[in-house]
PDB file of C-alpha atoms in Angstrom:
ATOM      1  CA  MET Z   1       0.125   0.094   0.241  1.00 54.00           C
ATOM      2  CA  PRO Z   2       1.859   3.247  -0.811  1.00 62.00           C
ATOM      3  CA  ASP Z   3       1.906   5.876   1.607  1.00 72.00           C
ATOM      4  CA  PRO Z   4      -0.374   8.521   0.386  1.00 83.00           C
ATOM      5  CA  ILE Z   5       0.358  11.085   2.520  1.00 93.00           C
ATOM      6  CA  ARG Z   6       2.741  13.923   0.703  1.00 95.00           C
ATOM      7  CA  PRO Z   7       5.226  15.862   2.801  1.00 96.00           C
ATOM      8  CA  THR Z   8       4.449  19.218   3.861  1.00 97.00           C
ATOM      9  CA  ASP Z   9       5.871  22.133   2.160  1.00 97.00           C
ATOM     10  CA  ASP Z  10       5.163  25.838   1.702  1.00 97.00           C
ATOM     11  CA  ASP Z  11       2.325  25.550  -0.330  1.00 96.00           C
ATOM     12  CA  ALA Z  12       0.395  22.921   1.695  1.00 97.00           C
ATOM     13  CA  ARG Z  13       1.068  25.257   4.660  1.00 98.00           C
ATOM     14  CA  ALA Z  14      -0.539  28.359   3.180  1.00 98.00           C
ATOM     15  CA  LEU Z  15      -3.730  26.405   1.885  1.00 97.00           C
ATOM     16  CA  ALA Z  16      -4.129  25.279   5.300  1.00 98.00           C
ATOM     17  CA  ARG Z  17      -3.966  28.521   7.089  1.00 98.00           C
ATOM     18  CA  ASP Z  18      -6.475  30.529   4.556  1.00 97.00           C
ATOM     19  CA  LEU Z  19      -9.085  27.674   5.277  1.00 97.00           C
ATOM     20  CA  ALA Z  20      -8.457  27.550   8.582  1.00 98.00           C
ATOM     21  CA  ALA Z  21      -8.222  31.408   9.663  1.00 97.00           C
ATOM     22  CA  GLY Z  22     -11.024  32.362   6.756  1.00 95.00           C
ATOM     23  CA  ALA Z  23     -13.527  29.670   7.459  1.00 96.00           C
ATOM     24  CA  ARG Z  24     -17.032  31.098   8.523  1.00 95.00           C
ATOM     25  CA  LEU Z  25     -18.831  27.460   8.821  1.00 96.00           C
ATOM     26  CA  GLY Z  26     -17.273  24.397   9.431  1.00 97.00           C
ATOM     27  CA  ALA Z  27     -18.822  20.654  10.855  1.00 98.00           C
ATOM     28  CA  LEU Z  28     -18.085  19.502  14.245  1.00 98.00           C
ATOM     29  CA  GLY Z  29     -17.293  16.545  15.568  1.00 98.00           C
ATOM     30  CA  VAL Z  30     -17.749  15.654  19.325  1.00 98.00           C
ATOM     31  CA  LEU Z  31     -18.351  12.161  21.147  1.00 98.00           C
ATOM     32  CA  ASP Z  32     -21.645  11.218  22.202  1.00 97.00           C
ATOM     33  CA  PRO Z  33     -21.871  11.354  26.584  1.00 95.00           C
ATOM     34  CA  ALA Z  34     -23.760   8.356  26.408  1.00 93.00           C
ATOM     35  CA  GLY Z  35     -21.189   5.692  24.756  1.00 93.00           C
ATOM     36  CA  GLY Z  36     -18.995   7.866  22.864  1.00 96.00           C
ATOM     37  CA  HIS Z  37     -20.516   7.745  19.336  1.00 98.00           C
ATOM     38  CA  PRO Z  38     -19.362  10.191  17.168  1.00 98.00           C
ATOM     39  CA  ALA Z  39     -22.128  13.142  16.379  1.00 98.00           C
ATOM     40  CA  VAL Z  40     -21.218  15.526  13.708  1.00 98.00           C
ATOM     41  CA  SER Z  41     -23.191  19.001  13.363  1.00 98.00           C
ATOM     42  CA  ARG Z  42     -22.870  22.259  11.678  1.00 97.00           C
ATOM     43  CA  VAL Z  43     -21.141  25.235  13.094  1.00 97.00           C
ATOM     44  CA  ALA Z  44     -20.339  28.757  12.794  1.00 96.00           C
ATOM     45  CA  VAL Z  45     -16.689  29.681  13.183  1.00 98.00           C
ATOM     46  CA  GLY Z  46     -14.152  32.500  13.656  1.00 98.00           C
ATOM     47  CA  TRP Z  47     -10.698  32.939  14.000  1.00 98.00           C
ATOM     48  CA  ALA Z  48      -9.325  34.759  16.895  1.00 97.00           C
ATOM     49  CA  GLY Z  49      -5.249  33.442  17.004  1.00 96.00           C
ATOM     50  CA  GLY Z  50      -6.728  30.080  16.410  1.00 97.00           C
ATOM     51  CA  PRO Z  51     -10.490  28.236  15.879  1.00 98.00           C
ATOM     52  CA  VAL Z  52     -13.302  29.739  17.579  1.00 98.00           C
ATOM     53  CA  LEU Z  53     -17.052  28.548  17.880  1.00 98.00           C
ATOM     54  CA  LEU Z  54     -20.381  30.300  19.182  1.00 98.00           C
ATOM     55  CA  ILE Z  55     -22.635  27.524  20.543  1.00 97.00           C
ATOM     56  CA  SER Z  56     -25.641  26.983  22.484  1.00 94.00           C
ATOM     57  CA  SER Z  57     -25.785  25.228  26.232  1.00 93.00           C
ATOM     58  CA  LEU Z  58     -29.103  23.793  24.330  1.00 90.00           C
ATOM     59  CA  SER Z  59     -26.723  21.929  21.424  1.00 93.00           C
ATOM     60  CA  HIS Z  60     -26.289  18.342  21.414  1.00 94.00           C
ATOM     61  CA  HIS Z  61     -22.242  19.642  20.920  1.00 97.00           C
ATOM     62  CA  THR Z  62     -22.323  21.659  24.028  1.00 97.00           C
ATOM     63  CA  ARG Z  63     -23.255  18.688  26.215  1.00 96.00           C
ATOM     64  CA  ALA Z  64     -20.814  16.623  24.217  1.00 98.00           C
ATOM     65  CA  LEU Z  65     -17.750  19.246  24.536  1.00 98.00           C
ATOM     66  CA  ARG Z  66     -18.419  19.765  28.683  1.00 98.00           C
ATOM     67  CA  ALA Z  67     -18.348  15.858  29.039  1.00 98.00           C
ATOM     68  CA  ASP Z  68     -15.371  15.464  26.359  1.00 98.00           C
ATOM     69  CA  PRO Z  69     -12.940  18.205  24.923  1.00 98.00           C
ATOM     70  CA  ARG Z  70     -12.012  16.655  22.309  1.00 98.00           C
ATOM     71  CA  ALA Z  71     -13.012  17.914  18.963  1.00 98.00           C
ATOM     72  CA  SER Z  72     -12.704  17.539  15.312  1.00 98.00           C
ATOM     73  CA  LEU Z  73     -13.429  20.719  13.004  1.00 98.00           C
ATOM     74  CA  LEU Z  74     -13.653  20.070   8.854  1.00 98.00           C
ATOM     75  CA  VAL Z  75     -13.427  23.867   6.616  1.00 98.00           C
ATOM     76  CA  GLY Z  76     -13.200  24.606   3.768  1.00 96.00           C
ATOM     77  CA  GLU Z  77     -16.704  24.848   1.847  1.00 90.00           C
ATOM     78  CA  PRO Z  78     -16.955  23.557  -1.581  1.00 87.00           C
ATOM     79  CA  GLY Z  79     -17.711  26.191  -4.597  1.00 81.00           C
ATOM     80  CA  PRO Z  80     -20.553  25.514  -6.616  1.00 77.00           C
ATOM     81  CA  ARG Z  81     -18.276  24.684  -9.680  1.00 78.00           C
ATOM     82  CA  GLY Z  82     -16.291  21.153  -9.910  1.00 80.00           C
ATOM     83  CA  ASP Z  83     -15.824  18.178  -8.041  1.00 84.00           C
ATOM     84  CA  PRO Z  84     -16.188  18.918  -4.419  1.00 87.00           C
ATOM     85  CA  LEU Z  85     -14.205  16.149  -3.610  1.00 88.00           C
ATOM     86  CA  ASN Z  86     -11.004  17.214  -5.398  1.00 89.00           C
ATOM     87  CA  GLN Z  87     -11.625  20.941  -3.889  1.00 93.00           C
ATOM     88  CA  PRO Z  88      -9.462  21.920  -0.371  1.00 96.00           C
ATOM     89  CA  ARG Z  89     -10.651  20.816   2.843  1.00 97.00           C
ATOM     90  CA  LEU Z  90      -8.634  20.866   6.262  1.00 98.00           C
ATOM     91  CA  THR Z  91      -9.670  18.771   9.298  1.00 98.00           C
ATOM     92  CA  LEU Z  92      -8.683  20.158  12.376  1.00 98.00           C
ATOM     93  CA  PHE Z  93      -8.019  17.863  15.715  1.00 98.00           C
ATOM     94  CA  CYS Z  94      -8.780  19.741  18.501  1.00 98.00           C
ATOM     95  CA  ALA Z  95      -9.131  20.455  22.515  1.00 98.00           C
ATOM     96  CA  ALA Z  96     -12.467  22.615  23.445  1.00 98.00           C
ATOM     97  CA  GLY Z  97     -11.870  25.080  26.068  1.00 98.00           C
ATOM     98  CA  PHE Z  98     -15.434  27.196  27.121  1.00 98.00           C
ATOM     99  CA  VAL Z  99     -14.893  30.716  27.307  1.00 98.00           C
ATOM    100  CA  ALA Z 100     -15.871  32.509  30.636  1.00 97.00           C
ATOM    101  CA  ARG Z 101     -18.969  35.057  29.663  1.00 94.00           C
ATOM    102  CA  ASP Z 102     -17.252  37.836  32.240  1.00 94.00           C
ATOM    103  CA  SER Z 103     -13.906  37.353  30.834  1.00 97.00           C
ATOM    104  CA  ASP Z 104     -11.725  39.753  28.833  1.00 97.00           C
ATOM    105  CA  ASP Z 105     -11.167  36.745  26.207  1.00 98.00           C
ATOM    106  CA  HIS Z 106     -15.447  36.812  25.932  1.00 98.00           C
ATOM    107  CA  GLY Z 107     -15.544  40.801  24.976  1.00 97.00           C
ATOM    108  CA  THR Z 108     -12.354  40.573  22.403  1.00 97.00           C
ATOM    109  CA  LEU Z 109     -13.934  37.085  20.261  1.00 98.00           C
ATOM    110  CA  ARG Z 110     -17.759  39.141  20.968  1.00 98.00           C
ATOM    111  CA  GLU Z 111     -16.298  41.838  18.580  1.00 97.00           C
ATOM    112  CA  MET Z 112     -14.042  39.363  16.115  1.00 97.00           C
ATOM    113  CA  TRP Z 113     -17.669  37.154  15.833  1.00 98.00           C
ATOM    114  CA  LEU Z 114     -19.605  40.105  14.987  1.00 98.00           C
ATOM    115  CA  ALA Z 115     -17.135  40.984  12.458  1.00 97.00           C
ATOM    116  CA  ARG Z 116     -17.314  38.066  10.987  1.00 96.00           C
ATOM    117  CA  HIS Z 117     -21.066  36.958  11.709  1.00 96.00           C
ATOM    118  CA  PRO Z 118     -23.041  40.221  11.643  1.00 95.00           C
ATOM    119  CA  LYS Z 119     -26.535  38.354  11.563  1.00 92.00           C
ATOM    120  CA  ALA Z 120     -25.161  36.982  15.551  1.00 95.00           C
ATOM    121  CA  LYS Z 121     -25.885  40.392  17.129  1.00 95.00           C
ATOM    122  CA  ILE Z 122     -29.687  38.390  17.429  1.00 93.00           C
ATOM    123  CA  TYR Z 123     -28.394  36.017  19.614  1.00 93.00           C
ATOM    124  CA  ILE Z 124     -24.853  36.457  20.660  1.00 96.00           C
ATOM    125  CA  ASP Z 125     -25.562  38.082  24.008  1.00 96.00           C
ATOM    126  CA  PHE Z 126     -28.518  35.246  25.080  1.00 95.00           C
ATOM    127  CA  ALA Z 127     -27.318  33.332  28.464  1.00 94.00           C
ATOM    128  CA  ASP Z 128     -27.046  29.993  27.003  1.00 94.00           C
ATOM    129  CA  PHE Z 129     -24.695  31.263  24.126  1.00 96.00           C
ATOM    130  CA  ALA Z 130     -20.749  30.737  24.900  1.00 97.00           C
ATOM    131  CA  PHE Z 131     -17.380  30.941  23.148  1.00 98.00           C
ATOM    132  CA  VAL Z 132     -15.020  28.103  22.710  1.00 98.00           C
ATOM    133  CA  ARG Z 133     -12.190  28.338  21.952  1.00 98.00           C
ATOM    134  CA  LEU Z 134     -10.273  25.118  19.902  1.00 98.00           C
ATOM    135  CA  ALA Z 135      -6.898  24.251  20.166  1.00 98.00           C
ATOM    136  CA  VAL Z 136      -5.389  22.596  17.178  1.00 98.00           C
ATOM    137  CA  ARG Z 137      -3.097  19.460  18.301  1.00 98.00           C
ATOM    138  CA  SER Z 138      -2.986  18.330  14.880  1.00 98.00           C
ATOM    139  CA  ALA Z 139      -4.349  18.981  11.621  1.00 98.00           C
ATOM    140  CA  SER Z 140      -5.112  16.422   8.240  1.00 98.00           C
ATOM    141  CA  LEU Z 141      -5.205  18.820   4.796  1.00 98.00           C
ATOM    142  CA  ASN Z 142      -6.674  17.298   1.579  1.00 96.00           C
ATOM    143  CA  GLY Z 143      -5.822  19.811  -1.068  1.00 92.00           C
ATOM    144  CA  GLY Z 144      -7.952  17.734  -3.871  1.00 88.00           C
ATOM    145  CA  PHE Z 145      -6.893  14.150  -5.206  1.00 82.00           C
ATOM    146  CA  GLY Z 146      -3.523  12.799  -4.268  1.00 82.00           C
ATOM    147  CA  LYS Z 147      -2.855  15.556  -2.158  1.00 92.00           C
ATOM    148  CA  ALA Z 148      -2.919  14.812   1.674  1.00 95.00           C
ATOM    149  CA  TYR Z 149      -0.859  15.920   4.092  1.00 97.00           C
ATOM    150  CA  GLU Z 150      -0.265  15.784   7.741  1.00 97.00           C
ATOM    151  CA  LEU Z 151       0.430  19.295   9.822  1.00 98.00           C
ATOM    152  CA  THR Z 152       1.423  20.247  12.756  1.00 98.00           C
ATOM    153  CA  PRO Z 153       0.129  23.593  14.696  1.00 98.00           C
ATOM    154  CA  ALA Z 154       3.306  25.160  13.490  1.00 98.00           C
ATOM    155  CA  ASP Z 155       2.689  24.723  10.246  1.00 98.00           C
ATOM    156  CA  LEU Z 156      -0.654  26.436  10.872  1.00 98.00           C
ATOM    157  CA  GLY Z 157       1.080  29.254  12.619  1.00 96.00           C
ATOM    158  CA  LEU Z 158      -0.237  28.314  15.769  1.00 96.00           C
TER     159      LEU Z 158
ATOM    160  CA  MET O   1     -33.509  24.807  30.780  1.00 54.00           C
ATOM    161  CA  PRO O   2     -36.442  24.402  28.212  1.00 62.00           C
ATOM    162  CA  ASP O   3     -36.181  21.612  25.913  1.00 72.00           C
ATOM    163  CA  PRO O   4     -35.301  22.641  22.690  1.00 83.00           C
ATOM    164  CA  ILE O   5     -36.549  18.973  20.921  1.00 93.00           C
ATOM    165  CA  ARG O   6     -40.141  19.654  19.089  1.00 95.00           C
ATOM    166  CA  PRO O   7     -42.380  16.263  18.704  1.00 96.00           C
ATOM    167  CA  THR O   8     -41.961  14.828  15.350  1.00 97.00           C
ATOM    168  CA  ASP O   9     -44.737  15.544  12.558  1.00 97.00           C
ATOM    169  CA  ASP O  10     -44.871  14.389   8.841  1.00 97.00           C
ATOM    170  CA  ASP O  11     -43.248  17.892   7.638  1.00 96.00           C
ATOM    171  CA  ALA O  12     -40.202  16.985   9.759  1.00 97.00           C
ATOM    172  CA  ARG O  13     -40.096  13.465   8.404  1.00 98.00           C
ATOM    173  CA  ALA O  14     -40.471  14.511   4.986  1.00 98.00           C
ATOM    174  CA  LEU O  15     -37.835  17.258   5.334  1.00 97.00           C
ATOM    175  CA  ALA O  16     -35.539  14.611   6.646  1.00 98.00           C
ATOM    176  CA  ARG O  17     -36.195  12.123   4.209  1.00 98.00           C
ATOM    177  CA  ASP O  18     -35.362  14.731   1.459  1.00 97.00           C
ATOM    178  CA  LEU O  19     -32.274  15.557   2.968  1.00 97.00           C
ATOM    179  CA  ALA O  20     -31.271  12.062   3.520  1.00 98.00           C
ATOM    180  CA  ALA O  21     -31.997  10.490  -0.148  1.00 97.00           C
ATOM    181  CA  GLY O  22     -31.037  13.664  -1.538  1.00 95.00           C
ATOM    182  CA  ALA O  23     -27.649  13.930  -0.463  1.00 96.00           C
ATOM    183  CA  ARG O  24     -24.443  14.228  -2.969  1.00 95.00           C
ATOM    184  CA  LEU O  25     -21.940  15.384  -0.147  1.00 96.00           C
ATOM    185  CA  GLY O  26     -21.475  14.804   3.958  1.00 97.00           C
ATOM    186  CA  ALA O  27     -19.609  15.420   6.513  1.00 98.00           C
ATOM    187  CA  LEU O  28     -18.505  12.087   8.184  1.00 98.00           C
ATOM    188  CA  GLY O  29     -17.285  11.601  11.711  1.00 98.00           C
ATOM    189  CA  VAL O  30     -15.574   8.389  13.120  1.00 98.00           C
ATOM    190  CA  LEU O  31     -13.452   7.538  15.625  1.00 98.00           C
ATOM    191  CA  ASP O  32      -9.721   7.815  15.294  1.00 97.00           C
ATOM    192  CA  PRO O  33      -8.494   4.097  16.013  1.00 95.00           C
ATOM    193  CA  ALA O  34      -5.317   4.960  17.896  1.00 93.00           C
ATOM    194  CA  GLY O  35      -7.345   6.704  21.093  1.00 93.00           C
ATOM    195  CA  GLY O  36     -10.806   7.278  19.696  1.00 96.00           C
ATOM    196  CA  HIS O  37     -10.681  10.946  19.158  1.00 98.00           C
ATOM    197  CA  PRO O  38     -13.046  12.197  16.959  1.00 98.00           C
ATOM    198  CA  ALA O  39     -12.387  12.983  13.611  1.00 98.00           C
ATOM    199  CA  VAL O  40     -14.371  14.512  10.061  1.00 98.00           C
ATOM    200  CA  SER O  41     -14.035  14.410   6.615  1.00 98.00           C
ATOM    201  CA  ARG O  42     -15.693  14.806   3.484  1.00 97.00           C
ATOM    202  CA  VAL O  43     -17.549  12.536   1.922  1.00 97.00           C
ATOM    203  CA  ALA O  44     -19.470  11.790  -1.383  1.00 96.00           C
ATOM    204  CA  VAL O  45     -22.877  10.110  -0.542  1.00 98.00           C
ATOM    205  CA  GLY O  46     -25.206   7.932  -2.287  1.00 98.00           C
ATOM    206  CA  TRP O  47     -28.612   6.494  -1.248  1.00 98.00           C
ATOM    207  CA  ALA O  48     -30.037   2.776  -2.117  1.00 97.00           C
ATOM    208  CA  GLY O  49     -32.418   2.499   0.384  1.00 96.00           C
ATOM    209  CA  GLY O  50     -30.203   3.813   3.268  1.00 97.00           C
ATOM    210  CA  PRO O  51     -27.106   6.015   2.994  1.00 98.00           C
ATOM    211  CA  VAL O  52     -24.037   4.584   1.125  1.00 98.00           C
ATOM    212  CA  LEU O  53     -20.336   5.896   0.825  1.00 98.00           C
ATOM    213  CA  LEU O  54     -17.675   5.108  -1.669  1.00 98.00           C
ATOM    214  CA  ILE O  55     -14.071   5.150  -0.058  1.00 97.00           C
ATOM    215  CA  SER O  56     -10.638   4.984  -0.223  1.00 94.00           C
ATOM    216  CA  SER O  57      -8.884   2.591   1.706  1.00 93.00           C
ATOM    217  CA  LEU O  58      -6.008   4.533   1.651  1.00 90.00           C
ATOM    218  CA  SER O  59      -8.200   7.215   3.411  1.00 93.00           C
ATOM    219  CA  HIS O  60      -8.192   7.820   7.303  1.00 94.00           C
ATOM    220  CA  HIS O  61     -12.000   7.120   7.581  1.00 97.00           C
ATOM    221  CA  THR O  62     -11.660   3.882   5.843  1.00 97.00           C
ATOM    222  CA  ARG O  63      -8.782   2.827   8.494  1.00 96.00           C
ATOM    223  CA  ALA O  64     -11.281   3.832  11.519  1.00 98.00           C
ATOM    224  CA  LEU O  65     -14.431   2.075  10.123  1.00 98.00           C
ATOM    225  CA  ARG O  66     -12.726  -1.139   9.869  1.00 98.00           C
ATOM    226  CA  ALA O  67     -11.476  -0.439  13.743  1.00 98.00           C
ATOM    227  CA  ASP O  68     -14.885   0.667  14.850  1.00 98.00           C
ATOM    228  CA  PRO O  69     -18.118   0.842  12.566  1.00 98.00           C
ATOM    229  CA  ARG O  70     -19.708   3.864  14.535  1.00 98.00           C
ATOM    230  CA  ALA O  71     -19.902   6.374  12.475  1.00 98.00           C
ATOM    231  CA  SER O  72     -22.129  10.500  11.463  1.00 98.00           C
ATOM    232  CA  LEU O  73     -23.259  11.715   8.616  1.00 98.00           C
ATOM    233  CA  LEU O  74     -24.162  15.186   8.833  1.00 98.00           C
ATOM    234  CA  VAL O  75     -25.984  16.135   5.372  1.00 98.00           C
ATOM    235  CA  GLY O  76     -27.926  19.453   4.109  1.00 96.00           C
ATOM    236  CA  GLU O  77     -25.475  21.717   1.910  1.00 90.00           C
ATOM    237  CA  PRO O  78     -25.959  25.318   3.117  1.00 87.00           C
ATOM    238  CA  GLY O  79     -27.274  27.292  -0.168  1.00 80.00           C
ATOM    239  CA  PRO O  80     -25.499  30.119  -1.331  1.00 77.00           C
ATOM    240  CA  ARG O  81     -28.204  32.552   0.025  1.00 78.00           C
ATOM    241  CA  GLY O  82     -29.008  33.337   4.049  1.00 79.00           C
ATOM    242  CA  ASP O  83     -27.692  32.351   7.400  1.00 84.00           C
ATOM    243  CA  PRO O  84     -26.250  28.434   6.672  1.00 87.00           C
ATOM    244  CA  LEU O  85     -27.567  28.197  10.387  1.00 88.00           C
ATOM    245  CA  ASN O  86     -30.876  28.640   9.572  1.00 89.00           C
ATOM    246  CA  GLN O  87     -30.955  26.026   6.692  1.00 93.00           C
ATOM    247  CA  PRO O  88     -31.711  22.484   7.397  1.00 96.00           C
ATOM    248  CA  ARG O  89     -29.484  19.821   7.818  1.00 97.00           C
ATOM    249  CA  LEU O  90     -29.954  16.176   9.249  1.00 98.00           C
ATOM    250  CA  THR O  91     -26.947  14.257  11.726  1.00 98.00           C
ATOM    251  CA  LEU O  92     -27.719  10.491  11.038  1.00 98.00           C
ATOM    252  CA  PHE O  93     -26.295   7.790  13.557  1.00 98.00           C
ATOM    253  CA  CYS O  94     -24.972   5.087  12.142  1.00 98.00           C
ATOM    254  CA  ALA O  95     -23.016   1.312  11.856  1.00 98.00           C
ATOM    255  CA  ALA O  96     -20.635   1.049   8.717  1.00 98.00           C
ATOM    256  CA  GLY O  97     -20.868  -2.181   6.614  1.00 98.00           C
ATOM    257  CA  PHE O  98     -18.625  -2.770   4.078  1.00 98.00           C
ATOM    258  CA  VAL O  99     -20.062  -4.167   0.957  1.00 98.00           C
ATOM    259  CA  ALA O 100     -18.135  -7.132  -0.608  1.00 97.00           C
ATOM    260  CA  ARG O 101     -16.222  -6.128  -4.292  1.00 94.00           C
ATOM    261  CA  ASP O 102     -17.621  -9.677  -5.879  1.00 94.00           C
ATOM    262  CA  SER O 103     -20.922  -9.543  -3.896  1.00 97.00           C
ATOM    263  CA  ASP O 104     -24.428  -8.438  -5.994  1.00 97.00           C
ATOM    264  CA  ASP O 105     -25.022  -5.656  -3.854  1.00 98.00           C
ATOM    265  CA  HIS O 106     -21.562  -4.515  -5.042  1.00 98.00           C
ATOM    266  CA  GLY O 107     -23.107  -4.108  -8.635  1.00 97.00           C
ATOM    267  CA  THR O 108     -26.507  -2.578  -7.611  1.00 97.00           C
ATOM    268  CA  LEU O 109     -24.454   0.245  -6.121  1.00 98.00           C
ATOM    269  CA  ARG O 110     -22.016   0.757  -8.582  1.00 98.00           C
ATOM    270  CA  GLU O 111     -25.016   1.393 -10.944  1.00 97.00           C
ATOM    271  CA  MET O 112     -26.572   4.048  -8.055  1.00 97.00           C
ATOM    272  CA  TRP O 113     -23.098   5.903  -7.905  1.00 98.00           C
ATOM    273  CA  LEU O 114     -22.502   6.293 -11.491  1.00 98.00           C
ATOM    274  CA  ALA O 115     -25.891   8.070 -11.895  1.00 97.00           C
ATOM    275  CA  ARG O 116     -25.401  10.405  -9.112  1.00 96.00           C
ATOM    276  CA  HIS O 117     -21.703  10.900  -9.254  1.00 96.00           C
ATOM    277  CA  PRO O 118     -20.745  10.534 -13.164  1.00 95.00           C
ATOM    278  CA  LYS O 119     -17.471  11.710 -12.574  1.00 92.00           C
ATOM    279  CA  ALA O 120     -16.314   8.741 -10.400  1.00 95.00           C
ATOM    280  CA  LYS O 121     -16.326   6.466 -13.191  1.00 95.00           C
ATOM    281  CA  ILE O 122     -12.647   7.628 -13.527  1.00 93.00           C
ATOM    282  CA  TYR O 123     -11.790   5.555  -9.906  1.00 93.00           C
ATOM    283  CA  ILE O 124     -14.889   3.796  -8.907  1.00 96.00           C
ATOM    284  CA  ASP O 125     -13.099   0.354  -9.853  1.00 96.00           C
ATOM    285  CA  PHE O 126      -9.711   0.653  -8.626  1.00 95.00           C
ATOM    286  CA  ALA O 127      -8.916  -1.780  -6.250  1.00 94.00           C
ATOM    287  CA  ASP O 128      -8.801   0.572  -2.815  1.00 94.00           C
ATOM    288  CA  PHE O 129     -11.976   1.679  -3.276  1.00 96.00           C
ATOM    289  CA  ALA O 130     -15.193  -0.014  -1.514  1.00 97.00           C
ATOM    290  CA  PHE O 131     -19.131   0.788  -0.865  1.00 98.00           C
ATOM    291  CA  VAL O 132     -20.140   1.524   2.360  1.00 98.00           C
ATOM    292  CA  ARG O 133     -23.510   1.233   3.461  1.00 98.00           C
ATOM    293  CA  LEU O 134     -24.590   3.103   6.606  1.00 98.00           C
ATOM    294  CA  ALA O 135     -27.405   1.362   8.828  1.00 98.00           C
ATOM    295  CA  VAL O 136     -29.149   4.450  10.730  1.00 98.00           C
ATOM    296  CA  ARG O 137     -29.818   4.167  14.564  1.00 98.00           C
ATOM    297  CA  SER O 138     -31.273   7.661  15.406  1.00 98.00           C
ATOM    298  CA  ALA O 139     -31.302  10.860  13.489  1.00 98.00           C
ATOM    299  CA  SER O 140     -30.998  14.334  14.461  1.00 98.00           C
ATOM    300  CA  LEU O 141     -32.969  16.844  12.445  1.00 98.00           C
ATOM    301  CA  ASN O 142     -32.177  20.775  12.682  1.00 96.00           C
ATOM    302  CA  GLY O 143     -34.913  22.536  10.380  1.00 92.00           C
ATOM    303  CA  GLY O 144     -33.188  26.247  11.508  1.00 88.00           C
ATOM    304  CA  PHE O 145     -33.351  28.003  14.347  1.00 82.00           C
ATOM    305  CA  GLY O 146     -35.815  26.453  17.009  1.00 82.00           C
ATOM    306  CA  LYS O 147     -36.459  23.590  14.896  1.00 92.00           C
ATOM    307  CA  ALA O 148     -34.871  20.819  15.987  1.00 95.00           C
ATOM    308  CA  TYR O 149     -36.171  16.747  16.327  1.00 97.00           C
ATOM    309  CA  GLU O 150     -34.513  13.626  17.250  1.00 97.00           C
ATOM    310  CA  LEU O 151     -35.983  11.013  14.910  1.00 98.00           C
ATOM    311  CA  THR O 152     -36.217   7.361  14.499  1.00 98.00           C
ATOM    312  CA  PRO O 153     -35.013   5.088  11.337  1.00 98.00           C
ATOM    313  CA  ALA O 154     -38.956   4.640  10.839  1.00 98.00           C
ATOM    314  CA  ASP O 155     -39.485   8.853  10.575  1.00 98.00           C
ATOM    315  CA  LEU O 156     -36.822   8.132   7.922  1.00 98.00           C
ATOM    316  CA  GLY O 157     -38.625   5.238   5.867  1.00 96.00           C
ATOM    317  CA  LEU O 158     -36.080   3.480   6.966  1.00 96.00           C
TER     318      LEU O 158
END
């Protein structure tokens, strides 16, 4: 079986950084608290020195991350043309950390979030919403057919 | 804390069936064989009496599903307009079953797949590709803000 992983180069690093820092949307994978089954859901994504989520305590993924912080985030939305499997995407392997609402960091993230997601102003201050910072442990870049890379946080500038 | 889950009705069932049976693309969540960390990747999706994937043995998700068949599949691509968090999507909780290449089922799925994904003709017969049937155990429908439902296989016509 050939090794499908290519050596990481600067083009791969630049593509991964663009995908990570530019994402507005992603698919979040968590572990179900009852038994550890994987669960994937759509989330809005921000960036502030690393990936950020804004999630509701009413949601399944929030309960899951409170019980086990291990998370995976797929970013890189397919464009309207071409084969989606030949378009670049990035999987981040992360540990989730909840940001306290009365922290300075909450204020910083709130500003960043509203700049990227203006429509979130409707619910951003609801009591059940919290910011989550994702600490990236490693990443898999798929740049299209035959273009797979395994990246470190340093490759992403983290 | 209010219960955010609505009682399942026929509109929810119809929406979920459309999302599941019509999906061409999804985000697949699996468990990393080394330690059980969640991992999410983009996959092409088909339908033949239930969800079907075509995946390569060179990929991480294939190795993961060979080790632990538990999978989660998010379907329902956001459209170009409006808030993606207010557009419907469906999470399927599944057990993956690999289809033998010399089975009749492989031939059936091959035909279905090429009708839905004509460009796959380039690689569908490569030795490392296999079909996977996902047996749905339960599903979560998010029809947009405040429209969450928990569904059974029967709700999806399965």
